[in-house]
mmCIF file of C-alpha atoms in Angstrom:
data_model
loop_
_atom_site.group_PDB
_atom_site.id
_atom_site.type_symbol
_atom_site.label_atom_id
_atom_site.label_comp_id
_atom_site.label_asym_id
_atom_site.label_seq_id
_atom_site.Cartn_x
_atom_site.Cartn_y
_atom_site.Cartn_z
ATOM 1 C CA UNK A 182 20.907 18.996 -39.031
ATOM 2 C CA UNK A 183 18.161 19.227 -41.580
ATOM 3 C CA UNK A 184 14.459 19.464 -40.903
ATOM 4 C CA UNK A 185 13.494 16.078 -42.324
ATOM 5 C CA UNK A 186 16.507 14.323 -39.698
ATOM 6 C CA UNK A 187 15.190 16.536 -36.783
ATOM 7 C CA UNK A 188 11.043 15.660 -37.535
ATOM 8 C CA UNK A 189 12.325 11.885 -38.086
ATOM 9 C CA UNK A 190 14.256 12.062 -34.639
ATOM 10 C CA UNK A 191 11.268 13.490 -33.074
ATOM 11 C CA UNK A 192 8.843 10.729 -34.305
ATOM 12 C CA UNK A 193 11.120 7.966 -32.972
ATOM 13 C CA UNK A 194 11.058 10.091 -29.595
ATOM 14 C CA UNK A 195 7.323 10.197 -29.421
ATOM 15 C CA UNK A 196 7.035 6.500 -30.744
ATOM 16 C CA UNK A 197 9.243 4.954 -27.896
ATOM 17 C CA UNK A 198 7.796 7.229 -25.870
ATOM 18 C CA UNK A 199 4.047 5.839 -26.734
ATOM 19 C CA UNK A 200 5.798 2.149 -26.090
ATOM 20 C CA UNK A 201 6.840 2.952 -22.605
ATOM 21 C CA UNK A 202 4.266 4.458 -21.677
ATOM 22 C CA UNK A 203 1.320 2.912 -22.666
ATOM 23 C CA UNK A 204 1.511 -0.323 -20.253
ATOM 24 C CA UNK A 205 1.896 1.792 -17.167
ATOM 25 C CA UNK A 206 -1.228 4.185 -18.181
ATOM 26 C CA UNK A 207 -3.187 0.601 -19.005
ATOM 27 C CA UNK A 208 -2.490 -0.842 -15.543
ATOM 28 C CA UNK A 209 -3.385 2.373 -13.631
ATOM 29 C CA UNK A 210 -6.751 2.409 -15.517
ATOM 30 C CA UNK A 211 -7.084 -1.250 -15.006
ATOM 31 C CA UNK A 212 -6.853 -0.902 -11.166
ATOM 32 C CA UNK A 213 -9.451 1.358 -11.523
ATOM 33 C CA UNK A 214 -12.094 -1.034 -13.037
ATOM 34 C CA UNK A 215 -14.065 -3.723 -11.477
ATOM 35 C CA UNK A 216 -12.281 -7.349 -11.354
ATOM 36 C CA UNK A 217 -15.300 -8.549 -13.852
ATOM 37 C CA UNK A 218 -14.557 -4.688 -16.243
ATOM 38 C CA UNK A 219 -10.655 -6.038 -16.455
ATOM 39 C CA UNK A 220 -11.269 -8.965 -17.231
ATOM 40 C CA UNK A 221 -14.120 -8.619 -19.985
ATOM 41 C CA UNK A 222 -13.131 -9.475 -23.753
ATOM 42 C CA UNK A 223 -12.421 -7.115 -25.645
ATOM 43 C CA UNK A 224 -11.354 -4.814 -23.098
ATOM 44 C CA UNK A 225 -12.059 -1.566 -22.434
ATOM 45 C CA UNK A 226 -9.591 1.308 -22.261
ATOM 46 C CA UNK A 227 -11.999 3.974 -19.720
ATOM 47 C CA UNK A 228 -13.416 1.915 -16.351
ATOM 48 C CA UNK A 229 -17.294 2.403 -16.136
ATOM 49 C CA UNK A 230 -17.748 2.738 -13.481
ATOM 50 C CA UNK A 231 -14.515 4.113 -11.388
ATOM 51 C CA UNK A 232 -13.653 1.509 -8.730
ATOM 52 C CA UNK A 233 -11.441 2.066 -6.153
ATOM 53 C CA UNK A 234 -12.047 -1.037 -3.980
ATOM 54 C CA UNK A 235 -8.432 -2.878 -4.820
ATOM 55 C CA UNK A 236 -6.803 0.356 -3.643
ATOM 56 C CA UNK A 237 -9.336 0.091 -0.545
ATOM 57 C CA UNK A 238 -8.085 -3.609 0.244
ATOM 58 C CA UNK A 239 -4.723 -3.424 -0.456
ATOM 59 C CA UNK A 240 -4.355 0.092 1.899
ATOM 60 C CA UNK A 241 -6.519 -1.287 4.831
ATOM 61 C CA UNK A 242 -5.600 -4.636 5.413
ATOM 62 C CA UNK A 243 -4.218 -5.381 8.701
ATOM 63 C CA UNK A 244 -2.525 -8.480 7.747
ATOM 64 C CA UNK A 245 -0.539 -6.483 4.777
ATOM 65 C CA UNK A 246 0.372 -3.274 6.304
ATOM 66 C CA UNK A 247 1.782 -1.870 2.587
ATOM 67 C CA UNK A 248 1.403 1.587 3.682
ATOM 68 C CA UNK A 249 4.252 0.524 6.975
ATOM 69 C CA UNK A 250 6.474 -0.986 4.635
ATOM 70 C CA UNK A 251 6.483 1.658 1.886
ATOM 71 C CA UNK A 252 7.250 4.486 5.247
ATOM 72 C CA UNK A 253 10.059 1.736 6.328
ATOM 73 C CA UNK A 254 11.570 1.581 2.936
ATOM 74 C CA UNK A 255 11.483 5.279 2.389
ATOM 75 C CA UNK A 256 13.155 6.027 5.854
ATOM 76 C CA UNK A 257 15.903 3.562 4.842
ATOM 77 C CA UNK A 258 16.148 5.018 1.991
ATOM 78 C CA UNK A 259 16.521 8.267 3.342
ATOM 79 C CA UNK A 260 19.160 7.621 5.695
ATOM 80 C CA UNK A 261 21.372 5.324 3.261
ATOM 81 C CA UNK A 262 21.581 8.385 0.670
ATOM 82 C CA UNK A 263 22.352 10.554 3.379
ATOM 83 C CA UNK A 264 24.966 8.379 4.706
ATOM 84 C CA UNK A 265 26.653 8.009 1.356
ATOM 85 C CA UNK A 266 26.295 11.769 0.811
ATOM 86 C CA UNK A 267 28.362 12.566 4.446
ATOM 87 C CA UNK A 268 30.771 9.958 3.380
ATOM 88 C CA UNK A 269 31.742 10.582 -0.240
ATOM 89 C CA UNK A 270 31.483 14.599 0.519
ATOM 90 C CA UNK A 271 34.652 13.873 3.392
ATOM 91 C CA UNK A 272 36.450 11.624 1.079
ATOM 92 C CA UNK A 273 35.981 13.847 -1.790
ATOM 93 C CA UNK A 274 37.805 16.953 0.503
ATOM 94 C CA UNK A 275 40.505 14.641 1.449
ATOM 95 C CA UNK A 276 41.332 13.453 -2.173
ATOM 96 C CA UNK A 277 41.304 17.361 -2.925
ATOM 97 C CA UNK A 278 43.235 18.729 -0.667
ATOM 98 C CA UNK A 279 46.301 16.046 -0.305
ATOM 99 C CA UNK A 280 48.994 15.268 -2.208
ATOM 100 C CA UNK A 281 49.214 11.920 -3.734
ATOM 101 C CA UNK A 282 51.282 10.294 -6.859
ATOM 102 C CA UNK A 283 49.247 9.843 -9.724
ATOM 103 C CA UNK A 284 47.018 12.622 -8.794
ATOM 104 C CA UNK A 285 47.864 14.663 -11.909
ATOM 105 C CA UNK A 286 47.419 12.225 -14.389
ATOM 106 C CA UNK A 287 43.132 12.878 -14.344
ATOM 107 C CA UNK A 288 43.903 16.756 -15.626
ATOM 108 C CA UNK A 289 45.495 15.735 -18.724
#
């Protein structure tokens, strides 16, 4: 592969790269500004100042508990990839170790 391919490979890499993330870095930033700072035209890339009140209200609010259901969905989670682990691990033994017809026709 020549240099030229390899740079122009490289600078579609960084370009899609820049398009993917760009709208996640601009809504972390944009939680961090004041509800008038995000919504001010033109915007403004940096928050002045740093605000960290939706974070606040969203993580302390009694009638949303967000912090229970994220722990809920992670212990679910949890247990369904370990579940699927124990399962396909036995069924991957048995389909080793018997005999079946067919079962030479994947090692071709």
């Amino acid at each position: 592969m020549t240099t030229l391919r390899r740079a122009g490979r490289y600078a579609a890499l960084v370009l899609l790269t820049l398009v993917f993330v760009t709208p996640l870095v601009w809504m972390l930033l944009t939680s961090l500004k004041t509800y008038g700072d995000a919504q001010r035209i033109p915007p403004s890339w940096l928050p002045n100042p740093f605000a960290t009140y939706g974070f606040d209200r969203i993580l302390h609010n009694d009638a949303n508990p967000v912090l229970r259901w994220f722990a809920n969905s992670m212990l679910a989670a949890t247990l369904h990839a370990l579940l699927v682990l124990v399962t396909a691990s036995m069924a991957a033994y048995a389909l080793a170790r018997l005999r079946f017809r067919g079962r030479a026709l994947g090692s071709r």
